[in-house]
Amino acid sequence: KKLFALVAMFAACVVAQAADKGLAVGEGVAPFYVTDVTGPSAGEKLCYRCRYGNKPTVSIFARKVTPEVAQLTKEIDGVVTANSGKKMAAFVVLMTDKPEETEAALKTVAKEKEIKNTPLTTFDGVADPEEYKIAADSEVTVVMWVGGKVAASSSFKAGELTKDGVAATIKDTAKILN
């Protein structure tokens, strides 16, 4: 009985840790609503997960707009543009308690970085869409899916999204394009 209790306790710890790491490869992605700031539905509340369906999709969840997030978005937008024939899509989700105050920053990034095919959106609240299990200490989380299932996921704490991290994330897009 003691061994069973220890195994159960260990399993619970592993599950709790996994929940803090985000969605695992192969897990399904749930719908959630954002407010479009720069995309084709600017000003509207909508579900890009629903709109993009089973298309190869990159979703960037960020807690704030940083130069690194802007650069990652620009590079992802380039990949989306280059793969329009494969119906690739992407969107950025800024998680904030003050969405109205961050809209100007998102519009500035879209204009300065010439982001054309990746809508920048806000999620109402600093907490993420619960089903995505984004770690509380993650400043940026990138989830890539195709066919409604996660194919790649990466998470960056404050200061960890470097040029190498951006390059590795761009390389991961191959996992949803094949």
PDB file of C-alpha atoms in Angstrom:
ATOM      1  CA  LYS A   1       0.000   0.000   0.000  1.00  0.00           C
ATOM      2  CA  LYS A   2       2.861   2.369   0.795  1.00  0.00           C
ATOM      3  CA  LEU A   3       4.462   1.679  -2.590  1.00  0.00           C
ATOM      4  CA  PHE A   4       1.158   2.316  -4.346  1.00  0.00           C
ATOM      5  CA  ALA A   5       0.742   5.601  -2.439  1.00  0.00           C
ATOM      6  CA  LEU A   6       4.286   6.674  -3.382  1.00  0.00           C
ATOM      7  CA  VAL A   7       3.724   5.820  -7.044  1.00  0.00           C
ATOM      8  CA  ALA A   8       0.418   7.719  -7.047  1.00  0.00           C
ATOM      9  CA  MET A   9       2.046  10.719  -5.375  1.00  0.00           C
ATOM     10  CA  PHE A  10       4.921  10.675  -7.897  1.00  0.00           C
ATOM     11  CA  ALA A  11       2.479  10.459 -10.814  1.00  0.00           C
ATOM     12  CA  ALA A  12       0.497  13.400  -9.448  1.00  0.00           C
ATOM     13  CA  CYS A  13       3.700  15.465  -9.219  1.00  0.00           C
ATOM     14  CA  VAL A  14       4.660  14.583 -12.798  1.00  0.00           C
ATOM     15  CA  VAL A  15       1.185  15.516 -14.041  1.00  0.00           C
ATOM     16  CA  ALA A  16       1.300  18.796 -12.103  1.00  0.00           C
ATOM     17  CA  GLN A  17       4.728  19.607 -13.557  1.00  0.00           C
ATOM     18  CA  ALA A  18       3.561  18.733 -17.065  1.00  0.00           C
ATOM     19  CA  ALA A  19       0.576  21.034 -16.650  1.00  0.00           C
ATOM     20  CA  ASP A  20       2.991  23.914 -16.067  1.00  0.00           C
ATOM     21  CA  LYS A  21       4.930  23.161 -19.252  1.00  0.00           C
ATOM     22  CA  GLY A  22       2.188  23.847 -21.782  1.00  0.00           C
ATOM     23  CA  LEU A  23       0.555  21.562 -24.276  1.00  0.00           C
ATOM     24  CA  ALA A  24       2.455  18.448 -25.263  1.00  0.00           C
ATOM     25  CA  VAL A  25       3.011  17.290 -28.819  1.00  0.00           C
ATOM     26  CA  GLY A  26      -0.070  15.393 -29.977  1.00  0.00           C
ATOM     27  CA  GLU A  27      -2.534  17.149 -27.672  1.00  0.00           C
ATOM     28  CA  GLY A  28      -5.535  18.865 -29.193  1.00  0.00           C
ATOM     29  CA  VAL A  29      -5.870  22.642 -29.255  1.00  0.00           C
ATOM     30  CA  ALA A  30      -9.022  24.183 -27.842  1.00  0.00           C
ATOM     31  CA  PRO A  31     -10.896  27.222 -29.132  1.00  0.00           C
ATOM     32  CA  PHE A  32     -10.578  30.559 -27.331  1.00  0.00           C
ATOM     33  CA  TYR A  33     -11.547  34.140 -28.066  1.00  0.00           C
ATOM     34  CA  VAL A  34      -9.311  37.146 -28.650  1.00  0.00           C
ATOM     35  CA  THR A  35      -9.857  40.706 -29.799  1.00  0.00           C
ATOM     36  CA  ASP A  36      -8.282  41.322 -33.195  1.00  0.00           C
ATOM     37  CA  VAL A  37      -6.180  44.492 -33.210  1.00  0.00           C
ATOM     38  CA  THR A  38      -4.360  44.423 -36.570  1.00  0.00           C
ATOM     39  CA  GLY A  39      -5.845  41.561 -38.558  1.00  0.00           C
ATOM     40  CA  PRO A  40      -8.642  41.326 -41.095  1.00  0.00           C
ATOM     41  CA  SER A  41     -11.233  41.490 -38.315  1.00  0.00           C
ATOM     42  CA  ALA A  42      -9.706  44.415 -36.390  1.00  0.00           C
ATOM     43  CA  GLY A  43     -11.920  45.491 -33.528  1.00  0.00           C
ATOM     44  CA  GLU A  44     -13.844  42.217 -33.409  1.00  0.00           C
ATOM     45  CA  LYS A  45     -13.808  39.460 -30.807  1.00  0.00           C
ATOM     46  CA  LEU A  46     -13.266  36.108 -32.545  1.00  0.00           C
ATOM     47  CA  CYS A  47     -11.706  32.670 -32.348  1.00  0.00           C
ATOM     48  CA  TYR A  48      -8.698  32.349 -34.660  1.00  0.00           C
ATOM     49  CA  ARG A  49      -8.323  28.728 -33.553  1.00  0.00           C
ATOM     50  CA  CYS A  50     -11.808  28.171 -34.989  1.00  0.00           C
ATOM     51  CA  ARG A  51     -11.220  30.281 -38.089  1.00  0.00           C
ATOM     52  CA  TYR A  52      -7.979  28.522 -39.015  1.00  0.00           C
ATOM     53  CA  GLY A  53      -9.385  25.041 -38.376  1.00  0.00           C
ATOM     54  CA  ASN A  54      -6.919  22.285 -39.325  1.00  0.00           C
ATOM     55  CA  LYS A  55      -4.482  24.566 -41.151  1.00  0.00           C
ATOM     56  CA  PRO A  56      -0.841  24.600 -40.074  1.00  0.00           C
ATOM     57  CA  THR A  57      -0.907  27.362 -37.458  1.00  0.00           C
ATOM     58  CA  VAL A  58       1.543  29.198 -35.217  1.00  0.00           C
ATOM     59  CA  SER A  59       0.203  30.947 -32.136  1.00  0.00           C
ATOM     60  CA  ILE A  60       2.532  33.212 -30.168  1.00  0.00           C
ATOM     61  CA  PHE A  61       1.364  33.927 -26.612  1.00  0.00           C
ATOM     62  CA  ALA A  62       3.181  36.887 -25.039  1.00  0.00           C
ATOM     63  CA  ARG A  63       2.807  38.736 -21.759  1.00  0.00           C
ATOM     64  CA  LYS A  64       4.255  41.961 -23.186  1.00  0.00           C
ATOM     65  CA  VAL A  65       5.406  43.471 -26.435  1.00  0.00           C
ATOM     66  CA  THR A  66       9.206  43.346 -26.522  1.00  0.00           C
ATOM     67  CA  PRO A  67      11.651  43.852 -29.398  1.00  0.00           C
ATOM     68  CA  GLU A  68      12.230  40.076 -29.366  1.00  0.00           C
ATOM     69  CA  VAL A  69       8.513  39.322 -29.645  1.00  0.00           C
ATOM     70  CA  ALA A  70       8.296  41.848 -32.488  1.00  0.00           C
ATOM     71  CA  GLN A  71      11.202  40.174 -34.302  1.00  0.00           C
ATOM     72  CA  LEU A  72       9.772  36.680 -33.789  1.00  0.00           C
ATOM     73  CA  THR A  73       6.435  37.897 -35.146  1.00  0.00           C
ATOM     74  CA  LYS A  74       8.092  39.463 -38.194  1.00  0.00           C
ATOM     75  CA  GLU A  75       9.965  36.239 -38.968  1.00  0.00           C
ATOM     76  CA  ILE A  76       6.892  34.043 -38.448  1.00  0.00           C
ATOM     77  CA  ASP A  77       4.959  36.410 -40.716  1.00  0.00           C
ATOM     78  CA  GLY A  78       7.620  35.856 -43.387  1.00  0.00           C
ATOM     79  CA  VAL A  79       7.203  32.080 -43.089  1.00  0.00           C
ATOM     80  CA  VAL A  80       3.414  32.440 -43.337  1.00  0.00           C
ATOM     81  CA  THR A  81       3.779  34.573 -46.458  1.00  0.00           C
ATOM     82  CA  ALA A  82       6.216  32.113 -48.039  1.00  0.00           C
ATOM     83  CA  ASN A  83       3.855  29.204 -47.295  1.00  0.00           C
ATOM     84  CA  SER A  84       0.536  30.709 -48.314  1.00  0.00           C
ATOM     85  CA  GLY A  85       0.108  27.842 -50.795  1.00  0.00           C
ATOM     86  CA  LYS A  86       0.108  25.446 -47.837  1.00  0.00           C
ATOM     87  CA  LYS A  87      -2.549  27.593 -46.140  1.00  0.00           C
ATOM     88  CA  MET A  88      -0.210  28.319 -43.207  1.00  0.00           C
ATOM     89  CA  ALA A  89      -1.570  30.789 -40.645  1.00  0.00           C
ATOM     90  CA  ALA A  90      -0.356  32.531 -37.501  1.00  0.00           C
ATOM     91  CA  PHE A  91      -1.534  34.960 -34.861  1.00  0.00           C
ATOM     92  CA  VAL A  92      -0.110  36.669 -31.789  1.00  0.00           C
ATOM     93  CA  VAL A  93      -1.975  36.745 -28.492  1.00  0.00           C
ATOM     94  CA  LEU A  94      -0.988  39.451 -26.020  1.00  0.00           C
ATOM     95  CA  MET A  95      -2.240  38.468 -22.568  1.00  0.00           C
ATOM     96  CA  THR A  96      -2.935  41.639 -20.613  1.00  0.00           C
ATOM     97  CA  ASP A  97      -5.151  43.173 -17.953  1.00  0.00           C
ATOM     98  CA  LYS A  98      -5.211  46.390 -19.982  1.00  0.00           C
ATOM     99  CA  PRO A  99      -5.942  45.408 -23.591  1.00  0.00           C
ATOM    100  CA  GLU A 100      -7.031  48.916 -24.618  1.00  0.00           C
ATOM    101  CA  GLU A 101      -3.695  50.349 -23.452  1.00  0.00           C
ATOM    102  CA  THR A 102      -1.655  47.833 -25.476  1.00  0.00           C
ATOM    103  CA  GLU A 103      -3.473  48.188 -28.777  1.00  0.00           C
ATOM    104  CA  ALA A 104      -1.294  51.132 -29.858  1.00  0.00           C
ATOM    105  CA  ALA A 105       1.881  49.110 -29.207  1.00  0.00           C
ATOM    106  CA  LEU A 106       0.555  46.220 -31.302  1.00  0.00           C
ATOM    107  CA  LYS A 107      -0.374  48.555 -34.158  1.00  0.00           C
ATOM    108  CA  THR A 108       3.087  50.134 -34.003  1.00  0.00           C
ATOM    109  CA  VAL A 109       4.802  46.728 -34.186  1.00  0.00           C
ATOM    110  CA  ALA A 110       2.627  45.689 -37.137  1.00  0.00           C
ATOM    111  CA  LYS A 111       3.471  48.890 -38.993  1.00  0.00           C
ATOM    112  CA  GLU A 112       7.200  49.081 -38.161  1.00  0.00           C
ATOM    113  CA  LYS A 113       7.842  45.379 -38.835  1.00  0.00           C
ATOM    114  CA  GLU A 114       5.532  45.358 -41.873  1.00  0.00           C
ATOM    115  CA  ILE A 115       3.538  42.419 -40.525  1.00  0.00           C
ATOM    116  CA  LYS A 116       0.892  41.623 -43.132  1.00  0.00           C
ATOM    117  CA  ASN A 117      -0.382  38.057 -42.592  1.00  0.00           C
ATOM    118  CA  THR A 118      -0.194  37.549 -38.830  1.00  0.00           C
ATOM    119  CA  PRO A 119      -2.961  39.231 -36.815  1.00  0.00           C
ATOM    120  CA  LEU A 120      -1.912  40.744 -33.509  1.00  0.00           C
ATOM    121  CA  THR A 121      -4.605  40.218 -30.895  1.00  0.00           C
ATOM    122  CA  THR A 122      -5.290  40.682 -27.200  1.00  0.00           C
ATOM    123  CA  PHE A 123      -6.602  38.175 -24.692  1.00  0.00           C
ATOM    124  CA  ASP A 124      -8.507  39.721 -21.828  1.00  0.00           C
ATOM    125  CA  GLY A 125      -6.367  38.977 -18.793  1.00  0.00           C
ATOM    126  CA  VAL A 126      -2.765  38.059 -18.000  1.00  0.00           C
ATOM    127  CA  ALA A 127      -3.815  34.468 -17.499  1.00  0.00           C
ATOM    128  CA  ASP A 128      -3.708  32.398 -20.647  1.00  0.00           C
ATOM    129  CA  PRO A 129      -6.532  30.407 -22.152  1.00  0.00           C
ATOM    130  CA  GLU A 130      -6.678  27.728 -19.448  1.00  0.00           C
ATOM    131  CA  GLU A 131      -6.579  24.753 -21.816  1.00  0.00           C
ATOM    132  CA  TYR A 132      -3.172  25.869 -23.148  1.00  0.00           C
ATOM    133  CA  LYS A 133      -1.448  25.338 -19.771  1.00  0.00           C
ATOM    134  CA  ILE A 134       1.033  28.177 -20.267  1.00  0.00           C
ATOM    135  CA  ALA A 135       3.558  28.307 -17.447  1.00  0.00           C
ATOM    136  CA  ALA A 136       3.113  31.263 -15.105  1.00  0.00           C
ATOM    137  CA  ASP A 137       6.778  32.209 -15.513  1.00  0.00           C
ATOM    138  CA  SER A 138       6.687  32.039 -19.317  1.00  0.00           C
ATOM    139  CA  GLU A 139       6.987  35.437 -20.974  1.00  0.00           C
ATOM    140  CA  VAL A 140       6.522  33.968 -24.465  1.00  0.00           C
ATOM    141  CA  THR A 141       5.014  30.622 -25.448  1.00  0.00           C
ATOM    142  CA  VAL A 142       4.782  29.439 -29.040  1.00  0.00           C
ATOM    143  CA  VAL A 143       2.360  26.656 -29.914  1.00  0.00           C
ATOM    144  CA  MET A 144       2.313  25.192 -33.432  1.00  0.00           C
ATOM    145  CA  TRP A 145      -0.381  22.838 -34.632  1.00  0.00           C
ATOM    146  CA  VAL A 146      -1.707  21.152 -37.716  1.00  0.00           C
ATOM    147  CA  GLY A 147      -4.888  19.111 -37.959  1.00  0.00           C
ATOM    148  CA  GLY A 148      -5.896  20.465 -34.551  1.00  0.00           C
ATOM    149  CA  LYS A 149      -2.983  18.700 -32.801  1.00  0.00           C
ATOM    150  CA  VAL A 150       0.161  20.255 -31.332  1.00  0.00           C
ATOM    151  CA  ALA A 151       3.251  19.558 -33.434  1.00  0.00           C
ATOM    152  CA  ALA A 152       5.704  21.818 -31.574  1.00  0.00           C
ATOM    153  CA  SER A 153       5.709  24.005 -28.492  1.00  0.00           C
ATOM    154  CA  SER A 154       8.328  26.185 -26.864  1.00  0.00           C
ATOM    155  CA  SER A 155       8.357  28.442 -23.856  1.00  0.00           C
ATOM    156  CA  PHE A 156      10.666  31.313 -22.939  1.00  0.00           C
ATOM    157  CA  LYS A 157      11.050  32.949 -19.543  1.00  0.00           C
ATOM    158  CA  ALA A 158      11.910  36.655 -19.323  1.00  0.00           C
ATOM    159  CA  GLY A 159      15.131  37.313 -21.242  1.00  0.00           C
ATOM    160  CA  GLU A 160      15.315  33.830 -22.813  1.00  0.00           C
ATOM    161  CA  LEU A 161      13.923  34.717 -26.240  1.00  0.00           C
ATOM    162  CA  THR A 162      17.218  35.431 -27.997  1.00  0.00           C
ATOM    163  CA  LYS A 163      18.205  35.333 -31.668  1.00  0.00           C
ATOM    164  CA  ASP A 164      18.923  31.616 -31.223  1.00  0.00           C
ATOM    165  CA  GLY A 165      15.477  31.072 -29.698  1.00  0.00           C
ATOM    166  CA  VAL A 166      13.840  32.894 -32.599  1.00  0.00           C
ATOM    167  CA  ALA A 167      15.866  30.833 -35.101  1.00  0.00           C
ATOM    168  CA  ALA A 168      14.926  27.562 -33.356  1.00  0.00           C
ATOM    169  CA  THR A 169      11.257  28.574 -33.359  1.00  0.00           C
ATOM    170  CA  ILE A 170      11.370  29.384 -37.067  1.00  0.00           C
ATOM    171  CA  LYS A 171      13.001  26.010 -37.713  1.00  0.00           C
ATOM    172  CA  ASP A 172      10.155  24.307 -35.800  1.00  0.00           C
ATOM    173  CA  THR A 173       7.643  25.544 -38.386  1.00  0.00           C
ATOM    174  CA  ALA A 174       8.841  22.686 -40.624  1.00  0.00           C
ATOM    175  CA  LYS A 175       7.009  20.348 -38.202  1.00  0.00           C
ATOM    176  CA  ILE A 176       3.642  21.762 -39.278  1.00  0.00           C
ATOM    177  CA  LEU A 177       4.407  22.223 -42.965  1.00  0.00           C
ATOM    178  CA  ASN A 178       5.267  18.645 -43.938  1.00  0.00           C
TER     179      ASN A 178
END
